[in-house]
PDB file of C-alpha atoms in Angstrom:
ATOM      1  CA  MET A   8     -18.125-218.807  98.220  1.00 48.00           C
ATOM      2  CA  GLU A   9     -14.852-220.179  99.573  1.00 46.00           C
ATOM      3  CA  THR A  10     -11.985-220.551  97.102  1.00 44.00           C
ATOM      4  CA  VAL A  11      -9.482-222.572  99.089  1.00 40.00           C
ATOM      5  CA  ALA A  12      -7.991-224.247  96.017  1.00 44.00           C
ATOM      6  CA  SER A  13      -6.627-220.943  94.727  1.00 56.00           C
ATOM      7  CA  SER A  14      -3.830-220.933  97.305  1.00 71.00           C
ATOM      8  CA  PRO A  15      -2.007-223.585  99.327  1.00 83.00           C
ATOM      9  CA  ALA A  16      -3.654-224.540 102.589  1.00 88.00           C
ATOM     10  CA  PRO A  17      -1.866-223.142 105.661  1.00 91.00           C
ATOM     11  CA  SER A  18       0.431-225.752 107.149  1.00 91.00           C
ATOM     12  CA  THR A  19       2.151-224.131 110.157  1.00 95.00           C
ATOM     13  CA  VAL A  20       0.832-222.604 113.377  1.00 95.00           C
ATOM     14  CA  GLU A  21       1.736-219.132 112.113  1.00 94.00           C
ATOM     15  CA  GLU A  22       0.030-219.670 108.753  1.00 95.00           C
ATOM     16  CA  VAL A  23      -3.141-221.100 110.285  1.00 96.00           C
ATOM     17  CA  PHE A  24      -3.343-218.230 112.759  1.00 95.00           C
ATOM     18  CA  ARG A  25      -2.801-215.711 109.956  1.00 94.00           C
ATOM     19  CA  ASP A  26      -5.636-217.387 108.032  1.00 95.00           C
ATOM     20  CA  TYR A  27      -7.842-217.316 111.149  1.00 96.00           C
ATOM     21  CA  SER A  28      -7.035-213.650 111.842  1.00 93.00           C
ATOM     22  CA  GLY A  29      -7.964-212.601 108.309  1.00 94.00           C
ATOM     23  CA  ARG A  30     -11.282-214.428 108.402  1.00 96.00           C
ATOM     24  CA  HIS A  31     -11.902-213.109 111.913  1.00 95.00           C
ATOM     25  CA  CYS A  32     -11.275-209.536 110.748  1.00 94.00           C
ATOM     26  CA  GLY A  33     -13.733-209.878 107.878  1.00 95.00           C
ATOM     27  CA  LEU A  34     -16.479-211.367 110.042  1.00 96.00           C
ATOM     28  CA  VAL A  35     -16.017-208.741 112.743  1.00 94.00           C
ATOM     29  CA  ARG A  36     -16.433-206.029 110.126  1.00 93.00           C
ATOM     30  CA  ALA A  37     -19.538-207.751 108.736  1.00 95.00           C
ATOM     31  CA  LEU A  38     -21.150-207.793 112.187  1.00 94.00           C
ATOM     32  CA  THR A  39     -20.034-204.334 113.308  1.00 92.00           C
ATOM     33  CA  ALA A  40     -19.151-201.550 110.862  1.00 90.00           C
ATOM     34  CA  GLU A  41     -20.970-203.138 107.918  1.00 94.00           C
ATOM     35  CA  VAL A  42     -23.795-204.843 109.790  1.00 93.00           C
ATOM     36  CA  ASP A  43     -26.520-202.987 107.884  1.00 93.00           C
ATOM     37  CA  ASP A  44     -25.110-204.334 104.613  1.00 95.00           C
ATOM     38  CA  LEU A  45     -25.071-207.853 106.073  1.00 96.00           C
ATOM     39  CA  TYR A  46     -28.667-207.536 107.233  1.00 94.00           C
ATOM     40  CA  ALA A  47     -29.830-206.337 103.812  1.00 94.00           C
ATOM     41  CA  LEU A  48     -27.997-209.120 101.950  1.00 95.00           C
ATOM     42  CA  CYS A  49     -29.566-211.852 104.096  1.00 95.00           C
ATOM     43  CA  HIS A  50     -33.078-211.463 102.717  1.00 93.00           C
ATOM     44  CA  PRO A  51     -35.274-214.450 103.681  1.00 92.00           C
ATOM     45  CA  GLU A  52     -36.520-214.851 100.099  1.00 92.00           C
ATOM     46  CA  ARG A  53     -33.048-215.591  98.753  1.00 92.00           C
ATOM     47  CA  GLU A  54     -31.483-219.056  98.529  1.00 90.00           C
ATOM     48  CA  ASN A  55     -29.776-220.818 101.440  1.00 92.00           C
ATOM     49  CA  LEU A  56     -27.039-218.369 102.335  1.00 95.00           C
ATOM     50  CA  CYS A  57     -23.823-218.627 104.350  1.00 96.00           C
ATOM     51  CA  LEU A  58     -21.650-215.888 105.820  1.00 97.00           C
ATOM     52  CA  TYR A  59     -18.012-216.316 104.812  1.00 96.00           C
ATOM     53  CA  GLY A  60     -14.926-214.604 106.171  1.00 96.00           C
ATOM     54  CA  HIS A  61     -11.913-214.742 103.866  1.00 95.00           C
ATOM     55  CA  PRO A  62      -8.192-214.838 104.724  1.00 94.00           C
ATOM     56  CA  ASP A  63      -7.660-211.422 103.103  1.00 93.00           C
ATOM     57  CA  GLY A  64      -9.989-209.774 105.643  1.00 93.00           C
ATOM     58  CA  SER A  65     -13.015-209.546 103.363  1.00 95.00           C
ATOM     59  CA  TRP A  66     -16.431-211.123 103.924  1.00 97.00           C
ATOM     60  CA  GLU A  67     -19.266-212.271 101.713  1.00 96.00           C
ATOM     61  CA  VAL A  68     -22.754-213.713 101.852  1.00 96.00           C
ATOM     62  CA  ASN A  69     -23.186-216.477  99.296  1.00 94.00           C
ATOM     63  CA  VAL A  70     -24.583-219.919  98.598  1.00 93.00           C
ATOM     64  CA  PRO A  71     -22.305-222.808  99.614  1.00 89.00           C
ATOM     65  CA  PRO A  72     -20.241-224.689  97.004  1.00 85.00           C
ATOM     66  CA  GLU A  73     -21.766-227.745  95.374  1.00 81.00           C
ATOM     67  CA  GLU A  74     -18.834-230.076  96.131  1.00 75.00           C
ATOM     68  CA  VAL A  75     -19.766-233.058  98.291  1.00 68.00           C
ATOM     69  CA  PRO A  76     -18.023-233.388 100.615  1.00 74.00           C
ATOM     70  CA  PRO A  77     -16.799-229.776 100.725  1.00 76.00           C
ATOM     71  CA  GLU A  78     -13.076-229.054 100.667  1.00 84.00           C
ATOM     72  CA  MET A  79     -13.253-227.600 104.172  1.00 88.00           C
ATOM     73  CA  PRO A  80     -15.861-226.922 106.895  1.00 93.00           C
ATOM     74  CA  GLU A  81     -18.715-224.725 105.743  1.00 93.00           C
ATOM     75  CA  PRO A  82     -20.490-221.981 107.718  1.00 94.00           C
ATOM     76  CA  THR A  83     -24.033-222.434 109.005  1.00 93.00           C
ATOM     77  CA  LEU A  84     -26.417-222.777 106.078  1.00 93.00           C
ATOM     78  CA  GLY A  85     -29.567-220.716 105.647  1.00 93.00           C
ATOM     79  CA  ILE A  86     -28.868-217.884 108.087  1.00 94.00           C
ATOM     80  CA  ASN A  87     -31.144-215.641 106.031  1.00 93.00           C
ATOM     81  CA  PHE A  88     -34.271-217.743 106.654  1.00 92.00           C
ATOM     82  CA  ALA A  89     -34.311-216.848 110.360  1.00 88.00           C
ATOM     83  CA  ARG A  90     -33.641-213.142 109.841  1.00 90.00           C
ATOM     84  CA  ASN A  91     -37.222-211.915 110.238  1.00 86.00           C
ATOM     85  CA  GLY A  92     -38.135-214.317 113.036  1.00 81.00           C
ATOM     86  CA  PRO A  93     -36.326-213.163 116.193  1.00 74.00           C
ATOM     87  CA  LYS A  94     -35.431-209.590 117.005  1.00 87.00           C
ATOM     88  CA  ARG A  95     -32.608-208.136 114.939  1.00 90.00           C
ATOM     89  CA  TRP A  96     -30.175-208.199 117.892  1.00 89.00           C
ATOM     90  CA  ASP A  97     -30.958-211.857 118.635  1.00 90.00           C
ATOM     91  CA  TRP A  98     -30.525-212.876 115.018  1.00 94.00           C
ATOM     92  CA  LEU A  99     -27.219-211.057 114.652  1.00 94.00           C
ATOM     93  CA  SER A 100     -25.908-212.457 117.925  1.00 93.00           C
ATOM     94  CA  ARG A 101     -26.692-215.995 116.747  1.00 94.00           C
ATOM     95  CA  VAL A 102     -24.923-215.331 113.450  1.00 96.00           C
ATOM     96  CA  ALA A 103     -21.929-214.098 115.463  1.00 95.00           C
ATOM     97  CA  MET A 104     -21.862-217.246 117.610  1.00 95.00           C
ATOM     98  CA  HIS A 105     -22.194-219.529 114.582  1.00 96.00           C
ATOM     99  CA  SER A 106     -19.356-217.569 112.953  1.00 97.00           C
ATOM    100  CA  ASP A 107     -17.147-218.203 115.994  1.00 96.00           C
ATOM    101  CA  SER A 108     -17.903-221.902 115.745  1.00 96.00           C
ATOM    102  CA  TRP A 109     -17.074-221.936 112.027  1.00 97.00           C
ATOM    103  CA  LEU A 110     -13.789-220.075 112.527  1.00 97.00           C
ATOM    104  CA  LEU A 111     -12.643-222.619 115.086  1.00 96.00           C
ATOM    105  CA  SER A 112     -13.675-225.541 112.899  1.00 96.00           C
ATOM    106  CA  VAL A 113     -11.684-224.162 109.958  1.00 96.00           C
ATOM    107  CA  ALA A 114      -8.603-223.481 112.078  1.00 96.00           C
ATOM    108  CA  PHE A 115      -8.551-226.953 113.603  1.00 95.00           C
ATOM    109  CA  PHE A 116      -9.372-228.551 110.261  1.00 96.00           C
ATOM    110  CA  PHE A 117      -6.032-227.160 109.058  1.00 95.00           C
ATOM    111  CA  ALA A 118      -4.429-228.124 112.381  1.00 96.00           C
ATOM    112  CA  ALA A 119      -5.559-231.765 112.252  1.00 94.00           C
ATOM    113  CA  ARG A 120      -2.012-232.953 111.548  1.00 93.00           C
ATOM    114  CA  PHE A 121      -0.396-230.719 114.165  1.00 96.00           C
ATOM    115  CA  SER A 122       1.130-232.101 117.323  1.00 96.00           C
ATOM    116  CA  GLY A 123      -0.580-231.532 120.660  1.00 95.00           C
ATOM    117  CA  ALA A 124       1.879-228.762 121.499  1.00 95.00           C
ATOM    118  CA  GLU A 125       1.234-227.032 118.176  1.00 95.00           C
ATOM    119  CA  ARG A 126      -2.534-227.215 118.612  1.00 95.00           C
ATOM    120  CA  LYS A 127      -2.224-225.804 122.119  1.00 94.00           C
ATOM    121  CA  CYS A 128      -0.084-222.949 120.799  1.00 94.00           C
ATOM    122  CA  LEU A 129      -2.643-222.230 118.076  1.00 95.00           C
ATOM    123  CA  PHE A 130      -5.513-222.237 120.571  1.00 94.00           C
ATOM    124  CA  ASN A 131      -3.667-219.815 122.857  1.00 92.00           C
ATOM    125  CA  LEU A 132      -3.097-217.422 119.958  1.00 92.00           C
ATOM    126  CA  ILE A 133      -6.769-217.625 118.982  1.00 93.00           C
ATOM    127  CA  ASN A 134      -7.917-217.220 122.574  1.00 90.00           C
ATOM    128  CA  ASP A 135      -6.064-213.910 122.856  1.00 86.00           C
ATOM    129  CA  LEU A 136      -8.432-212.417 120.259  1.00 88.00           C
ATOM    130  CA  PRO A 137     -11.977-211.412 121.190  1.00 89.00           C
ATOM    131  CA  THR A 138     -14.605-213.723 119.759  1.00 92.00           C
ATOM    132  CA  ILE A 139     -16.890-212.460 117.005  1.00 93.00           C
ATOM    133  CA  PHE A 140     -19.688-212.444 119.564  1.00 92.00           C
ATOM    134  CA  GLU A 141     -17.636-210.344 122.000  1.00 89.00           C
ATOM    135  CA  ALA A 142     -16.737-207.864 119.260  1.00 88.00           C
ATOM    136  CA  PHE A 143     -20.387-207.673 118.195  1.00 90.00           C
ATOM    137  CA  CYS A 144     -21.592-206.992 121.764  1.00 86.00           C
ATOM    138  CA  SER A 145     -18.922-204.356 122.324  1.00 81.00           C
ATOM    139  CA  HIS A 146     -19.886-202.600 119.094  1.00 81.00           C
ATOM    140  CA  GLN A 147     -23.579-202.675 119.994  1.00 77.00           C
ATOM    141  CA  LEU A 148     -22.799-201.052 123.343  1.00 73.00           C
ATOM    142  CA  THR A 149     -20.841-198.243 121.702  1.00 67.00           C
ATOM    143  CA  LYS A 150     -23.476-197.730 119.017  1.00 62.00           C
ATOM    144  CA  LYS A 151     -26.527-197.806 121.269  1.00 55.00           C
ATOM    145  CA  ASN A 152     -25.236-196.445 124.542  1.00 49.00           C
ATOM    146  CA  THR A 153     -27.335-193.317 124.077  1.00 38.00           C
ATOM    147  CA  ARG A 154     -30.495-195.414 124.183  1.00 43.00           C
ATOM    148  CA  VAL A 155     -30.206-195.571 127.963  1.00 41.00           C
ATOM    149  CA  ASP A 156     -32.378-192.468 128.012  1.00 40.00           C
ATOM    150  CA  CYS A 157     -35.331-194.431 126.588  1.00 40.00           C
ATOM    151  CA  GLY A 158     -36.659-194.217 130.142  1.00 41.00           C
ATOM    152  CA  ARG A 159     -34.326-196.802 131.603  1.00 44.00           C
ATOM    153  CA  LYS A 160     -31.223-196.065 133.638  1.00 39.00           C
ATOM    154  CA  PRO A 161     -28.149-198.283 133.605  1.00 40.00           C
ATOM    155  CA  LYS A 162     -28.619-201.112 136.052  1.00 42.00           C
ATOM    156  CA  ARG A 163     -26.161-201.206 138.895  1.00 39.00           C
ATOM    157  CA  SER A 164     -25.151-204.430 140.534  1.00 41.00           C
ATOM    158  CA  SER A 165     -24.249-204.408 144.189  1.00 38.00           C
ATOM    159  CA  LYS A 166     -23.034-207.974 144.032  1.00 41.00           C
ATOM    160  CA  ARG A 167     -19.492-208.956 144.673  1.00 46.00           C
ATOM    161  CA  LEU A 168     -18.489-212.544 144.410  1.00 44.00           C
ATOM    162  CA  LYS A 169     -18.267-213.907 147.945  1.00 39.00           C
ATOM    163  CA  THR A 170     -18.328-217.370 149.408  1.00 36.00           C
ATOM    164  CA  GLY A 171     -21.344-219.296 148.153  1.00 34.00           C
ATOM    165  CA  GLN A 172     -22.284-216.686 145.568  1.00 37.00           C
ATOM    166  CA  SER A 173     -22.054-218.126 142.078  1.00 38.00           C
ATOM    167  CA  THR A 174     -22.824-215.081 139.925  1.00 42.00           C
ATOM    168  CA  ALA A 175     -21.469-211.571 139.769  1.00 50.00           C
ATOM    169  CA  PHE A 176     -21.721-209.049 136.970  1.00 54.00           C
ATOM    170  CA  PRO A 177     -20.686-205.410 136.568  1.00 59.00           C
ATOM    171  CA  PRO A 178     -23.245-202.687 135.782  1.00 53.00           C
ATOM    172  CA  THR A 179     -25.132-203.316 132.545  1.00 52.00           C
ATOM    173  CA  VAL A 180     -27.155-201.346 130.051  1.00 44.00           C
ATOM    174  CA  ASN A 181     -30.060-202.513 127.915  1.00 46.00           C
ATOM    175  CA  ILE A 182     -29.583-202.260 124.162  1.00 41.00           C
ATOM    176  CA  GLY A 183     -33.155-201.642 123.095  1.00 42.00           C
ATOM    177  CA  CYS A 184     -36.188-200.468 124.984  1.00 40.00           C
ATOM    178  CA  ASP A 185     -38.173-203.677 125.353  1.00 43.00           C
ATOM    179  CA  GLU A 186     -38.730-205.380 128.685  1.00 42.00           C
ATOM    180  CA  ASP A 187     -36.631-208.326 127.548  1.00 42.00           C
ATOM    181  CA  ALA A 188     -33.913-206.179 125.975  1.00 43.00           C
ATOM    182  CA  ASN A 189     -30.422-207.625 125.955  1.00 46.00           C
ATOM    183  CA  GLU A 190     -27.868-206.259 128.393  1.00 47.00           C
ATOM    184  CA  ILE A 191     -24.172-205.508 127.910  1.00 47.00           C
ATOM    185  CA  SER A 192     -21.601-204.405 130.444  1.00 50.00           C
ATOM    186  CA  VAL A 193     -20.969-200.671 130.700  1.00 50.00           C
ATOM    187  CA  THR A 194     -17.852-201.322 132.764  1.00 66.00           C
ATOM    188  CA  SER A 195     -14.441-201.896 131.230  1.00 74.00           C
ATOM    189  CA  CYS A 196     -12.335-204.784 132.469  1.00 81.00           C
ATOM    190  CA  GLY A 197      -9.635-203.448 134.780  1.00 82.00           C
ATOM    191  CA  SER A 198      -7.080-205.679 133.077  1.00 82.00           C
ATOM    192  CA  CYS A 199      -7.737-205.643 129.315  1.00 77.00           C
ATOM    193  CA  GLY A 200      -9.740-202.403 129.242  1.00 75.00           C
ATOM    194  CA  THR A 201     -12.527-203.799 127.053  1.00 71.00           C
ATOM    195  CA  LYS A 202     -16.255-204.219 127.633  1.00 64.00           C
ATOM    196  CA  HIS A 203     -16.386-207.587 125.874  1.00 64.00           C
ATOM    197  CA  PHE A 204     -19.089-210.005 126.944  1.00 62.00           C
ATOM    198  CA  SER A 205     -18.069-212.536 129.566  1.00 67.00           C
ATOM    199  CA  ASN A 206     -20.210-214.934 131.591  1.00 71.00           C
ATOM    200  CA  PHE A 207     -17.912-214.502 134.590  1.00 81.00           C
ATOM    201  CA  TRP A 208     -16.658-211.240 136.076  1.00 84.00           C
ATOM    202  CA  ILE A 209     -15.102-210.651 139.489  1.00 88.00           C
ATOM    203  CA  GLN A 210     -14.804-207.436 141.479  1.00 88.00           C
ATOM    204  CA  CYS A 211     -11.742-206.528 143.534  1.00 90.00           C
ATOM    205  CA  ASP A 212     -12.649-205.883 147.190  1.00 88.00           C
ATOM    206  CA  ALA A 213      -9.850-203.314 147.462  1.00 88.00           C
ATOM    207  CA  CYS A 214     -10.091-201.081 144.383  1.00 87.00           C
ATOM    208  CA  GLU A 215     -13.648-202.181 143.464  1.00 84.00           C
ATOM    209  CA  ARG A 216     -12.761-202.543 139.788  1.00 86.00           C
ATOM    210  CA  TRP A 217     -14.322-205.346 137.745  1.00 86.00           C
ATOM    211  CA  PHE A 218     -12.305-207.913 135.800  1.00 86.00           C
ATOM    212  CA  HIS A 219     -12.982-210.636 133.249  1.00 84.00           C
ATOM    213  CA  GLY A 220     -12.251-213.873 135.068  1.00 86.00           C
ATOM    214  CA  LYS A 221      -9.949-215.098 132.301  1.00 85.00           C
ATOM    215  CA  CYS A 222      -7.967-211.822 132.336  1.00 86.00           C
ATOM    216  CA  VAL A 223      -6.938-212.351 135.961  1.00 90.00           C
ATOM    217  CA  LYS A 224      -6.717-216.149 135.705  1.00 88.00           C
ATOM    218  CA  MET A 225      -9.650-216.604 138.058  1.00 89.00           C
ATOM    219  CA  THR A 226     -12.380-219.215 137.699  1.00 88.00           C
ATOM    220  CA  ARG A 227     -15.826-219.224 139.253  1.00 86.00           C
ATOM    221  CA  ALA A 228     -14.943-222.346 141.277  1.00 87.00           C
ATOM    222  CA  LYS A 229     -11.822-220.721 142.759  1.00 88.00           C
ATOM    223  CA  ALA A 230     -13.640-217.468 143.497  1.00 87.00           C
ATOM    224  CA  GLU A 231     -16.433-219.166 145.393  1.00 87.00           C
ATOM    225  CA  LYS A 232     -13.902-220.524 147.870  1.00 88.00           C
ATOM    226  CA  MET A 233     -12.451-217.079 148.635  1.00 88.00           C
ATOM    227  CA  LYS A 234     -13.695-214.738 151.339  1.00 87.00           C
ATOM    228  CA  GLN A 235     -12.103-211.740 149.631  1.00 90.00           C
ATOM    229  CA  TYR A 236     -10.627-211.123 146.209  1.00 90.00           C
ATOM    230  CA  ARG A 237      -7.789-208.733 145.441  1.00 90.00           C
ATOM    231  CA  CYS A 238      -6.759-208.079 141.864  1.00 90.00           C
ATOM    232  CA  PRO A 239      -3.091-208.595 140.851  1.00 89.00           C
ATOM    233  CA  SER A 240      -2.379-204.866 141.172  1.00 87.00           C
ATOM    234  CA  CYS A 241      -3.803-204.573 144.703  1.00 89.00           C
ATOM    235  CA  SER A 242      -2.199-207.848 145.761  1.00 87.00           C
ATOM    236  CA  SER A 243       1.248-206.523 144.875  1.00 82.00           C
ATOM    237  CA  LYS A 244       0.868-203.358 146.982  1.00 73.00           C
TER     238      LYS A 244
END
């Protein structure tokens, strides 16, 4: 349960980002290194539970406080009730996405009195970190990469984003052996070096490396108007 009253609320961009980073760290750990503990704690027969990340980098599963209205935004309530419904990966991914939403709501709750420039600065700092969902997907890829040999080879995409083509993705691998298994990139971004989930990738026509669109400041709309794409490194040669 959140104990905000025990310490002053963050009041500057640096303090809010430090608070966000601590909570982010705790939630990432809950959904990666300590995910089995999280899964066990969220038993459907328990009360309405929330997943909390704390500023000190710890995490906890607990019932929400009884204050109405609460002192600050609360995480999604009752995450444990859906645990046994969807597949484990689907449930965890939804928890990760709800955690991202909660983190942002807490940060901008503290930033409500900030100026526009301060809020923009805070958002840019936050945006430089991977989301909880991205960290979760990356961890699942590392953990389950060996499951490619379940009789399924990594899928290769021959697509490159060209004029009129609205989707392009690097090679992916299924995490799980079911027909509808989820897929994660097995290719690292040529700019940031991570395999984090992104709904838009672009491949350089010169070096054939794949990049997250946001890492090379490229949008889907801009890419669709280009006949060829060269990454920043190839463009400078």
